[in-house]
PDB file of C-alpha atoms in Angstrom:
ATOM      1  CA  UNK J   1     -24.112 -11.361  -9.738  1.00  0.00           C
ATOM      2  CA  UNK J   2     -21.084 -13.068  -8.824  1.00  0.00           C
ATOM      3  CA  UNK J   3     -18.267 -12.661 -12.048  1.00  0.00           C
ATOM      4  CA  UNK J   4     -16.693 -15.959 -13.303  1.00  0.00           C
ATOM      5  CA  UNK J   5     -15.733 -16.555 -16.720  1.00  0.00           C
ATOM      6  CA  UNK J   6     -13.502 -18.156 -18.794  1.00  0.00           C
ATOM      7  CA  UNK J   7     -11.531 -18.299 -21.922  1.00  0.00           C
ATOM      8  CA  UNK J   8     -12.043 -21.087 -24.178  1.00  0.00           C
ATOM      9  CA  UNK J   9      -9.450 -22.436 -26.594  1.00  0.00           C
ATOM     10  CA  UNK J  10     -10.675 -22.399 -30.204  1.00  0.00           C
ATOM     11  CA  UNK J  11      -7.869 -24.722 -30.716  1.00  0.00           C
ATOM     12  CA  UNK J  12      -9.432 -27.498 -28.387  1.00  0.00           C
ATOM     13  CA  UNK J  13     -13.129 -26.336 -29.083  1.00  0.00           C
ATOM     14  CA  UNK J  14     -13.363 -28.748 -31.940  1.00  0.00           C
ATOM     15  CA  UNK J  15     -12.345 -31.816 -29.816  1.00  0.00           C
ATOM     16  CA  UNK J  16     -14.082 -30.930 -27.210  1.00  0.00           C
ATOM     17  CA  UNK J  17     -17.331 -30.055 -28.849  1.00  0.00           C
ATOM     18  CA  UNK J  18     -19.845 -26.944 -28.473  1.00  0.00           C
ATOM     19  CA  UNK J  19     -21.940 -26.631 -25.167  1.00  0.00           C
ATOM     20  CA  UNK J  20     -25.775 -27.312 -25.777  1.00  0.00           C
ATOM     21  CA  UNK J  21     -26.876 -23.802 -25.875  1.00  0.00           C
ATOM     22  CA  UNK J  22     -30.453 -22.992 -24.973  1.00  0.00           C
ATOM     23  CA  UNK J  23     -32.612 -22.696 -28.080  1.00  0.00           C
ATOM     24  CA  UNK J  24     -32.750 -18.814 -28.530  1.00  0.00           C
ATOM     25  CA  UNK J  25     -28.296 -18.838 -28.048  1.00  0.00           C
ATOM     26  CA  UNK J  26     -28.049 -21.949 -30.966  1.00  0.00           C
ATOM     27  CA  UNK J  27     -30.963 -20.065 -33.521  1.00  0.00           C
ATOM     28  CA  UNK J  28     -29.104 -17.184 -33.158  1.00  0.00           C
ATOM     29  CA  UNK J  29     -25.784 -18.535 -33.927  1.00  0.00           C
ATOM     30  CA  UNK J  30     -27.003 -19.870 -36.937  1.00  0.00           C
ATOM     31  CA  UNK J  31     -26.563 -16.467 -38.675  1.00  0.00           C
ATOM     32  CA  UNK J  32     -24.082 -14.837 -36.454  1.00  0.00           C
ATOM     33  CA  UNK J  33     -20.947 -15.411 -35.531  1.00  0.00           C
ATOM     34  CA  UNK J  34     -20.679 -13.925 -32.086  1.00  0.00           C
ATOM     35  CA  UNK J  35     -23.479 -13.866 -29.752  1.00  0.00           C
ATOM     36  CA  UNK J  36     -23.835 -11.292 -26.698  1.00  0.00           C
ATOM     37  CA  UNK J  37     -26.262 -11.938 -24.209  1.00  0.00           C
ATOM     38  CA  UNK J  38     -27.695  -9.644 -21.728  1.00  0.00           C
ATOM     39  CA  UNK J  39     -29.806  -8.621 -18.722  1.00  0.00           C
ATOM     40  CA  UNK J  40     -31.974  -5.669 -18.759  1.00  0.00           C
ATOM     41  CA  UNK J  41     -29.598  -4.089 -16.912  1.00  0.00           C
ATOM     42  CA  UNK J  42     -26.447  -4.810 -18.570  1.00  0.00           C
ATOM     43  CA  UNK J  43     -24.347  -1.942 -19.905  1.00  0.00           C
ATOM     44  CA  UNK J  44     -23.871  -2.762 -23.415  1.00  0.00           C
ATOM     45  CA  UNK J  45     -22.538   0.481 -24.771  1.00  0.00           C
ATOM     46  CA  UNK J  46     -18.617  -0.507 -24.917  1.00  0.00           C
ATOM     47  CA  UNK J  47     -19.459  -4.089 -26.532  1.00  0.00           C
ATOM     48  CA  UNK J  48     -21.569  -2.743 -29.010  1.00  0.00           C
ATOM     49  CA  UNK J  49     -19.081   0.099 -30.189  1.00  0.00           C
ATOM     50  CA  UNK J  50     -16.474  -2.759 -30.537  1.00  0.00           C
ATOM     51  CA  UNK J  51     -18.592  -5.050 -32.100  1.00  0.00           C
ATOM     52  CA  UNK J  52     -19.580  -2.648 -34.878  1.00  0.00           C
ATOM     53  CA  UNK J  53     -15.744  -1.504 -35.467  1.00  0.00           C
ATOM     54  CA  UNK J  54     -14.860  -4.886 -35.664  1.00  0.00           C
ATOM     55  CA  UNK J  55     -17.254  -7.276 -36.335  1.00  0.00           C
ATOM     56  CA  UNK J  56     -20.138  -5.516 -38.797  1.00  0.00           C
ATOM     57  CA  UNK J  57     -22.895  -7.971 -39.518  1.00  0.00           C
ATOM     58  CA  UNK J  58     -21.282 -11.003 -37.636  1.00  0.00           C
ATOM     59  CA  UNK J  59     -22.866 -10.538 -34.189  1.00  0.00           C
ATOM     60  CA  UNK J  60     -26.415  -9.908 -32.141  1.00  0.00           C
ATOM     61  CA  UNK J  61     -27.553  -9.243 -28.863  1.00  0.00           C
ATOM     62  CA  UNK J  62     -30.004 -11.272 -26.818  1.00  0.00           C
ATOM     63  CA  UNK J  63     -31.380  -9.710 -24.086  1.00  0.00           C
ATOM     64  CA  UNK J  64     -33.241 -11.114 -21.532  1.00  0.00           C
ATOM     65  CA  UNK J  65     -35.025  -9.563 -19.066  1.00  0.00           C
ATOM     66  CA  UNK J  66     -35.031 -11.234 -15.599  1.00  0.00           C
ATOM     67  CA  UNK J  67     -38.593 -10.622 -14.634  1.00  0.00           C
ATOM     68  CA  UNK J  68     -39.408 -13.246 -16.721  1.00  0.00           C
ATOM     69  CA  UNK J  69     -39.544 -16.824 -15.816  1.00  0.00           C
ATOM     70  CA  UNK J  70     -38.385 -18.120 -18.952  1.00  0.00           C
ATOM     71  CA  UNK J  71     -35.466 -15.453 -19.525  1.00  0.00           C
ATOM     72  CA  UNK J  72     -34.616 -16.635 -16.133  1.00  0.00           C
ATOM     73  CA  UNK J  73     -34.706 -20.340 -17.095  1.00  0.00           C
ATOM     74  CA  UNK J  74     -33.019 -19.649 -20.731  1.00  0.00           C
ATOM     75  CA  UNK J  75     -29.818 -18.291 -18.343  1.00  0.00           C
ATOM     76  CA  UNK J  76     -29.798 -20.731 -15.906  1.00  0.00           C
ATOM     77  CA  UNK J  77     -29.572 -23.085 -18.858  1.00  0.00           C
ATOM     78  CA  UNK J  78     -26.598 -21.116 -20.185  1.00  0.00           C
ATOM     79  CA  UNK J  79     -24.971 -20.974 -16.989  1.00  0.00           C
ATOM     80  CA  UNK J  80     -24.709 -25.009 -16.444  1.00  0.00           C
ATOM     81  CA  UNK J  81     -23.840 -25.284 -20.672  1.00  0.00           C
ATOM     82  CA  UNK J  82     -20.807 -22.919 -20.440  1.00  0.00           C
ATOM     83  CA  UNK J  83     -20.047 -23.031 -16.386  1.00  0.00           C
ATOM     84  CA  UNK J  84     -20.476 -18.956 -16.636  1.00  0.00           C
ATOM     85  CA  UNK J  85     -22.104 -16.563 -14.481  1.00  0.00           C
ATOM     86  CA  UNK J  86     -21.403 -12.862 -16.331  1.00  0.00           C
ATOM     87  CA  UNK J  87     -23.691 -10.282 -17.778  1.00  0.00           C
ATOM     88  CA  UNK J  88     -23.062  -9.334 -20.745  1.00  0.00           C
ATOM     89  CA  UNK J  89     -21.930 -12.975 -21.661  1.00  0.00           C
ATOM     90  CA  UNK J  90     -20.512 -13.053 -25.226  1.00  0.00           C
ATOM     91  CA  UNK J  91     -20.236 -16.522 -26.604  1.00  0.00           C
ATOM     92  CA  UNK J  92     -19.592 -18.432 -30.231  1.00  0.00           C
ATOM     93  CA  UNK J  93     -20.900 -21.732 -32.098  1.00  0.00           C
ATOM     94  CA  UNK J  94     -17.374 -23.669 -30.814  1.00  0.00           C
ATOM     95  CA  UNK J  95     -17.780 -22.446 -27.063  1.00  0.00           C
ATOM     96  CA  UNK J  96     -18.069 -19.046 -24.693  1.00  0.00           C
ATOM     97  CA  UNK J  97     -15.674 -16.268 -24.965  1.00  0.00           C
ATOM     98  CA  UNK J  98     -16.440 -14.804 -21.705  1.00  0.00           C
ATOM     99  CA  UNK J  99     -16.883 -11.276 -20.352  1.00  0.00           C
ATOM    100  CA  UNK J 100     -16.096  -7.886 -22.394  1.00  0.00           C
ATOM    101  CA  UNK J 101     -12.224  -8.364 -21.663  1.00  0.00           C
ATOM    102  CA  UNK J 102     -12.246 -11.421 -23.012  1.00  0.00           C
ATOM    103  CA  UNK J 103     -14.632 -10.103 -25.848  1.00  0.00           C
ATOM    104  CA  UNK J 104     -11.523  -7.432 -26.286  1.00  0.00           C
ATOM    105  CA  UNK J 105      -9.077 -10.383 -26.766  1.00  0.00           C
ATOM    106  CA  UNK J 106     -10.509 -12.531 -28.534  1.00  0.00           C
ATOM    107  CA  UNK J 107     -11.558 -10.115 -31.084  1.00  0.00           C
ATOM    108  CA  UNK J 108      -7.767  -8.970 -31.375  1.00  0.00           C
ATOM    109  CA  UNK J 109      -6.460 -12.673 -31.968  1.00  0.00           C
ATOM    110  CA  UNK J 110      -8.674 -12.956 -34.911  1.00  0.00           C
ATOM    111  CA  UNK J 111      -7.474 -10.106 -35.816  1.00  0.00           C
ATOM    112  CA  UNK J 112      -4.040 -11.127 -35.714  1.00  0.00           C
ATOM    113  CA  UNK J 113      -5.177 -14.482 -37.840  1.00  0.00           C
ATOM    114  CA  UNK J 114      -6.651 -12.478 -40.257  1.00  0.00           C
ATOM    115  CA  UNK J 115      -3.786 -11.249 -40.932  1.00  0.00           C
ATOM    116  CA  UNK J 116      -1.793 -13.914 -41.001  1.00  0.00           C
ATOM    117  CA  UNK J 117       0.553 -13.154 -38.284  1.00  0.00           C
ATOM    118  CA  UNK J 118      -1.182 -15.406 -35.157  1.00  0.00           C
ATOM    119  CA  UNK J 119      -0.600 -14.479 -31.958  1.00  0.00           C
ATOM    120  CA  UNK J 120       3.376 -14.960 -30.973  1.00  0.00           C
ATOM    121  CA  UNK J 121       5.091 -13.358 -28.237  1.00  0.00           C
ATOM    122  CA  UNK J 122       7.788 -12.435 -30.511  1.00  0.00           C
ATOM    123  CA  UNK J 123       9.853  -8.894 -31.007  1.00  0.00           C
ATOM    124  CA  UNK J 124       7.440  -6.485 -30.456  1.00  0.00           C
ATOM    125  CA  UNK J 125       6.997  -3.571 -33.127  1.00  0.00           C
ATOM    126  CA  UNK J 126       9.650  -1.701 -34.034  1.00  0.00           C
ATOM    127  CA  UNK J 127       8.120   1.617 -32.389  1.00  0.00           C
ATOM    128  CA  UNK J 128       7.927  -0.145 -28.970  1.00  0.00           C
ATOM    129  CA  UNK J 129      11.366  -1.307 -29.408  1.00  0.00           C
ATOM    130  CA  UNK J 130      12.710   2.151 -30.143  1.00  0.00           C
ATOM    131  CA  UNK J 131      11.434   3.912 -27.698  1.00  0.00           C
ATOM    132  CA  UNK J 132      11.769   1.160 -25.374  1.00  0.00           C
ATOM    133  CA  UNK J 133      15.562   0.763 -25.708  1.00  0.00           C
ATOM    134  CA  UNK J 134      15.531   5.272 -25.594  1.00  0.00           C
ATOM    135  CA  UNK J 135      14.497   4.894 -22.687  1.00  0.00           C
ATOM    136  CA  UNK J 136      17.286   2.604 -21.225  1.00  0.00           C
ATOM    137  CA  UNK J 137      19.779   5.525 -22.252  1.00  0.00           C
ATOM    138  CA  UNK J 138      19.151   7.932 -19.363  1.00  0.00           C
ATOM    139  CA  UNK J 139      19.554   4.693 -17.287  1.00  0.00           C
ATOM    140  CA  UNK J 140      22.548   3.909 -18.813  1.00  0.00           C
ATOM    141  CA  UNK J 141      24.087   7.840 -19.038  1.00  0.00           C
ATOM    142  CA  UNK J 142      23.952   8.208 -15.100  1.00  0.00           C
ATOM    143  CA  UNK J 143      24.318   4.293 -13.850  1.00  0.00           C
ATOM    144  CA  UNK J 144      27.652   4.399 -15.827  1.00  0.00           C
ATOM    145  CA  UNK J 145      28.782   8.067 -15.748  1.00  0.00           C
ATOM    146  CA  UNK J 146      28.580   8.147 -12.122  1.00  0.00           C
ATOM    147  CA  UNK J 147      31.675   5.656 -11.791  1.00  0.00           C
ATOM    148  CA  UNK J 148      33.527   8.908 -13.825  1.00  0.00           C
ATOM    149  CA  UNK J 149      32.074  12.046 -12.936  1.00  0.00           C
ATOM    150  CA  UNK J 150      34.137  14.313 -10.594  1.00  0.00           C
ATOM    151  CA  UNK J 151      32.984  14.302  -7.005  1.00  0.00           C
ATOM    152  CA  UNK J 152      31.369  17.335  -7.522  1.00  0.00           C
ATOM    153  CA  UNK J 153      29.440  15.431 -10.205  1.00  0.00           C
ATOM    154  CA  UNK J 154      28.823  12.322  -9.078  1.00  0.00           C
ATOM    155  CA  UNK J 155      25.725  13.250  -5.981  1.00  0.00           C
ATOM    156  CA  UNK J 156      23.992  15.156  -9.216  1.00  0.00           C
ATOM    157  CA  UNK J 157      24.748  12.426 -11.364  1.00  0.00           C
ATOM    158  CA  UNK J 158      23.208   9.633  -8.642  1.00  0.00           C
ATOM    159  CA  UNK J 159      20.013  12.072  -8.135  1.00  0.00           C
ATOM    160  CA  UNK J 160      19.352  12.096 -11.601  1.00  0.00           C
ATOM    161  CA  UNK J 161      19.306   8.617 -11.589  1.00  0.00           C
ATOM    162  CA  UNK J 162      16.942   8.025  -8.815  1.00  0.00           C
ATOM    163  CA  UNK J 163      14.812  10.839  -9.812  1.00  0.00           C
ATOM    164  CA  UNK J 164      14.755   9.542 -13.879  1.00  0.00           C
ATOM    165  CA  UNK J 165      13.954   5.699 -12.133  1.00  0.00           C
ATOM    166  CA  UNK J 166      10.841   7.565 -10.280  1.00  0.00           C
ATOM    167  CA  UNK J 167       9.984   8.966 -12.966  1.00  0.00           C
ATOM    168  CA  UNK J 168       9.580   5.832 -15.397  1.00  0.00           C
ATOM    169  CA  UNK J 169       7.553   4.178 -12.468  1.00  0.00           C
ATOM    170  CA  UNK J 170       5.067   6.863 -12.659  1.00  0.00           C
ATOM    171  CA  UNK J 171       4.993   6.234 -16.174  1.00  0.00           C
ATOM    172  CA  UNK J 172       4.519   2.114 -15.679  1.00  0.00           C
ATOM    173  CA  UNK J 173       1.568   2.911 -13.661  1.00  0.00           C
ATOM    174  CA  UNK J 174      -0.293   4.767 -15.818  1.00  0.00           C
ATOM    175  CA  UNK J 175      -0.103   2.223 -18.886  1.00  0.00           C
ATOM    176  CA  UNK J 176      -3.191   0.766 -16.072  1.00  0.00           C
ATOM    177  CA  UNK J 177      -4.877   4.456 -16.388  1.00  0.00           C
ATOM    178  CA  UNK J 178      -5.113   3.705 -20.740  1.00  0.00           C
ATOM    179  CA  UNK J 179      -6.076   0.164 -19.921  1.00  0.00           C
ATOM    180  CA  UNK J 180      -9.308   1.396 -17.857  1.00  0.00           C
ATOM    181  CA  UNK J 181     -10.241   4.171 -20.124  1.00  0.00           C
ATOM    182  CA  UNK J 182     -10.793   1.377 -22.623  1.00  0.00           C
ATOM    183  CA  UNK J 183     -11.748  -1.377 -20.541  1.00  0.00           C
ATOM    184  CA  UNK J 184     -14.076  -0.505 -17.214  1.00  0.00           C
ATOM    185  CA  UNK J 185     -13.367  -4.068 -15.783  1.00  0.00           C
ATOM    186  CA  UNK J 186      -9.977  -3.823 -15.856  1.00  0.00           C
ATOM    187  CA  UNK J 187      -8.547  -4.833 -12.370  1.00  0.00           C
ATOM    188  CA  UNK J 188      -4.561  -5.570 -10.956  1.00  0.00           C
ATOM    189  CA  UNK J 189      -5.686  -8.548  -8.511  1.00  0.00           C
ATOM    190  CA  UNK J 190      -7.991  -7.213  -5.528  1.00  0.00           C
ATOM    191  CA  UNK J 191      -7.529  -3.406  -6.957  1.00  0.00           C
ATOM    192  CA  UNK J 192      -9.177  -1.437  -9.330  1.00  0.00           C
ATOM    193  CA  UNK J 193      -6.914  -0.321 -12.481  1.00  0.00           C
ATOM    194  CA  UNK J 194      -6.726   3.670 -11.194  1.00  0.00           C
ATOM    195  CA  UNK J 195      -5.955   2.457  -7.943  1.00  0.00           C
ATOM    196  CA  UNK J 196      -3.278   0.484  -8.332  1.00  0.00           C
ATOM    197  CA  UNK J 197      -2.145   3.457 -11.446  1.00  0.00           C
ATOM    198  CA  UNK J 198      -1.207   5.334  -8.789  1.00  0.00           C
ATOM    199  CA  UNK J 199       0.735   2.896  -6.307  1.00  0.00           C
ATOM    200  CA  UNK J 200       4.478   2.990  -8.255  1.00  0.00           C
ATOM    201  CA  UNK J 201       4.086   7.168  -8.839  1.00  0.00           C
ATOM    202  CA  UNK J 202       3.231   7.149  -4.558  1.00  0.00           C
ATOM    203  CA  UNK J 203       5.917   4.574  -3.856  1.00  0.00           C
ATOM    204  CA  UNK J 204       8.575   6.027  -5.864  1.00  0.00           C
ATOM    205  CA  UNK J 205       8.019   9.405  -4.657  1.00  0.00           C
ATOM    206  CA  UNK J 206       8.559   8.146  -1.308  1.00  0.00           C
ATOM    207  CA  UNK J 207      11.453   6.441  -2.565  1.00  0.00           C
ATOM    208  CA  UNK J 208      13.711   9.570  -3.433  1.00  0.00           C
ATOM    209  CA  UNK J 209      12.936  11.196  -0.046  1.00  0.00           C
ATOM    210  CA  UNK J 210      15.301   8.608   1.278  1.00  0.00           C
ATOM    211  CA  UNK J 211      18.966   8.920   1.790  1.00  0.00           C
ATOM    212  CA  UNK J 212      20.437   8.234  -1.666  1.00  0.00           C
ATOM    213  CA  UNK J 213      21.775   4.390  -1.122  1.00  0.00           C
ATOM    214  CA  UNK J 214      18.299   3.507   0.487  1.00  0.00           C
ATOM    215  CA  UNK J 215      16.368   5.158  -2.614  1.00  0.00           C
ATOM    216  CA  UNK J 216      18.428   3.718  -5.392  1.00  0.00           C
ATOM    217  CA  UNK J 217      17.979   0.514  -3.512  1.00  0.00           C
ATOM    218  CA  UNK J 218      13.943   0.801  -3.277  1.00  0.00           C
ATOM    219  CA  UNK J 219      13.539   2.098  -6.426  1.00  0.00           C
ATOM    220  CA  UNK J 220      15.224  -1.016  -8.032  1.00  0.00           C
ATOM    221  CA  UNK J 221      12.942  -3.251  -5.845  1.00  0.00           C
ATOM    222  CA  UNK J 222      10.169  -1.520  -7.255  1.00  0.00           C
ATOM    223  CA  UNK J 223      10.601  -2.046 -10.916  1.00  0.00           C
ATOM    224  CA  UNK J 224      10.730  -5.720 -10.127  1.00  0.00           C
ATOM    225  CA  UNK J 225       7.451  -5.482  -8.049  1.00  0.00           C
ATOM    226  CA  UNK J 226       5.885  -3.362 -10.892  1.00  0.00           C
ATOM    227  CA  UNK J 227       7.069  -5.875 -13.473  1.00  0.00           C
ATOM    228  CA  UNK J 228       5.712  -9.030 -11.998  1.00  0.00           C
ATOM    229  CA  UNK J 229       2.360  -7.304 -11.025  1.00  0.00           C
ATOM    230  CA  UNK J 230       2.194  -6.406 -14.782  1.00  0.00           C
ATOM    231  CA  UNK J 231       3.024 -10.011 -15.510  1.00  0.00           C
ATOM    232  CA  UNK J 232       0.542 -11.199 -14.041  1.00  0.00           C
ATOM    233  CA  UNK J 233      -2.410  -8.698 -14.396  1.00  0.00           C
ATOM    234  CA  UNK J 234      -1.732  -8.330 -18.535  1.00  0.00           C
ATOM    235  CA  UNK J 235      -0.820 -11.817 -19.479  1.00  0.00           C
ATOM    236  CA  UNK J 236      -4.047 -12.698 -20.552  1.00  0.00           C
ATOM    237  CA  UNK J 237      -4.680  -9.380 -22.397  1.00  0.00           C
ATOM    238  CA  UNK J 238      -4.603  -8.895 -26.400  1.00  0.00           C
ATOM    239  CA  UNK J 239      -1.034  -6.550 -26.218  1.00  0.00           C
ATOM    240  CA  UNK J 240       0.831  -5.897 -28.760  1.00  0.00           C
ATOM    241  CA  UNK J 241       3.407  -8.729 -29.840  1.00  0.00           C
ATOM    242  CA  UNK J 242       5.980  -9.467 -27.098  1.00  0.00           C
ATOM    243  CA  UNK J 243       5.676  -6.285 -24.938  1.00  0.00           C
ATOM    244  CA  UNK J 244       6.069  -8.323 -21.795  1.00  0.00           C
ATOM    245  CA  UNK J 245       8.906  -9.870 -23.175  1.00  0.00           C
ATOM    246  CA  UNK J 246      10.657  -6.311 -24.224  1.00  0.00           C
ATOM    247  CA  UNK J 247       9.083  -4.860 -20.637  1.00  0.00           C
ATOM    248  CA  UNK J 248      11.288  -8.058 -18.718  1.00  0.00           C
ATOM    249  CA  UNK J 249      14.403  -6.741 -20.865  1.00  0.00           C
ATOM    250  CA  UNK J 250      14.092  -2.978 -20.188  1.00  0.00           C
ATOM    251  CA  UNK J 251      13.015  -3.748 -16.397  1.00  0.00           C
ATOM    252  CA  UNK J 252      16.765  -5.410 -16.144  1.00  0.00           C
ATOM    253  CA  UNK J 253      18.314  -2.819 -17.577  1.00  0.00           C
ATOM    254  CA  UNK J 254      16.422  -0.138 -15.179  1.00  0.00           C
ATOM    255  CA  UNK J 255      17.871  -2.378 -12.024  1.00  0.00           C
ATOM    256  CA  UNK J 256      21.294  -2.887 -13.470  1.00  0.00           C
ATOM    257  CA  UNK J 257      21.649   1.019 -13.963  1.00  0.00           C
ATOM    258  CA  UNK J 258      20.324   1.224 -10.335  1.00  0.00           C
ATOM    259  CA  UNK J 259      22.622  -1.613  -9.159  1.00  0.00           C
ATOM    260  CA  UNK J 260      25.120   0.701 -10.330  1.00  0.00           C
ATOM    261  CA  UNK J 261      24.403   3.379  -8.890  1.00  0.00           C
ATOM    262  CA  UNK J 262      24.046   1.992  -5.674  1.00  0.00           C
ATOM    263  CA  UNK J 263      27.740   0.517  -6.070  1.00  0.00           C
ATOM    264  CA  UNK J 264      29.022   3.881  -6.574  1.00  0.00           C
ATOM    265  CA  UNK J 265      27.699   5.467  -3.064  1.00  0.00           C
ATOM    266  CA  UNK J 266      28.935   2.256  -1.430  1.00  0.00           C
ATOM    267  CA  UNK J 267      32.490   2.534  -2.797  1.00  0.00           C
ATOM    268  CA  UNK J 268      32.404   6.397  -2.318  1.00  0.00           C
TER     269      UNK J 268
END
């Protein structure tokens, strides 16, 4: 079954009103606040275990079977109220939430609300930040100290530099590997998550067999690449408050050490 879903606004659901739900979907969401329904088929372990850690009491599960003519007719009616197609569909009285990834963020902004703090991309918290900015200083230690270390120095100095940027890479990669564990539908555009996991740790490896100017000069292109394919594959994702905004500030500082770097076998 072809995937589409969509996020609706709770903002705009008032205004723009509830779908008409089939009759078993609007019964059911008279006592609960988030419906999931399902195929026979459907893998409904992951929702469940979420729904139960977060939401006790406040949910149920439809499922219908489609050997039966009116399951069959009950989704079809479901499809052309909400304009979605996936199985397990989890939806609530003011519209459809969508899939389980959208299950996974909408559960986290209320969440958020419940605890007063909404969902801002503001600083991030404090741990992320600290370890974050940490991890700027081996960045900063080499991209700088390479414009002072004695010749002897300064080809160690560079290395270390390349091989610390690979390094980090690897590590951006993986964050995909931690998203998948949790989510199984995780996907970075046409690629599965551990697929594309692996793609900066491959890439940067490659990088550092290169001549020294060449890999200093790849590896910087890379952290942009890896940023903006983050961007755009964990925008829509229940994160924790402004990591992409503290992942744009520590990918600048990554390039500008590498920048650096690369000045200093230029000048040399």
């Amino acid at each position: 079954m072809q995937r589409e879903t969509r996020i609706v606004n709770t903002d705009n659901q008032a205004q723009a009103g509830a779908p008409e739900w089939p009759a078993e979907v609007r019964d059911a969401l008279m006592t609960h606040e988030i419906v999931g329904i399902t195929s026979g088929l459907s893998d409904f372990r992951d929702a469940e275990a979420l729904l139960k850690a977060t939401a006790p009491g406040r949910w149920q599960r439809l499922e219908w079977g489609m050997g039966s003519a009116h399951n069959r007719e009950q989704f079809h009616a479901l499809q052309q109220a909400t304009g979605a197609a996936v199985l397990p569909l989890f939806v609530t009285r003011e519209g459809v939430i969508g899939g389980l990834p959208e299950l996974r963020e909408y559960l986290g902004h209320r969440a958020l609300q419940a605890r007063g703090e909404g969902a801002r991309p503001d600083t991030p918290a404090p741990a992320l930040q600290v370890l974050g900015y940490a991890g700027l200083l081996p960045f900063a230690f080499f991209g700088i100290g390479a414009w002072m270390a004695q010749p002897e120095w300064q080809v160690f100095a560079l290395e270390a530099l390349a091989i610390y940027g690979a390094v980090i890479l690897s590590f951006l990669g993986a964050v995909h590997w931690g998203i998948y564990l949790a989510d199984r539908q995780h996907r970075v555009g046409p690629l599965s998550a551990p697929v594309w996991a692996v793609v900066p740790s491959v890439l940067a490896w490659l990088a550092v067999l290169q001549p020294l100017p060449q890999a200093l000069m790849t590896l910087a292109v890379l952290f942009l690449g890896v940023w903006w394919v983050d961007r755009l594959s964990l925008q829509r994702r229940a994160l924790p408050r402004g990591y992409l905004g503290l992942r744009l500030v520590l990918t600048v500082g990554a390039m500008l050490a590498l920048a650096s770097g690369l000045a200093v076998t230029i000048a040399a």
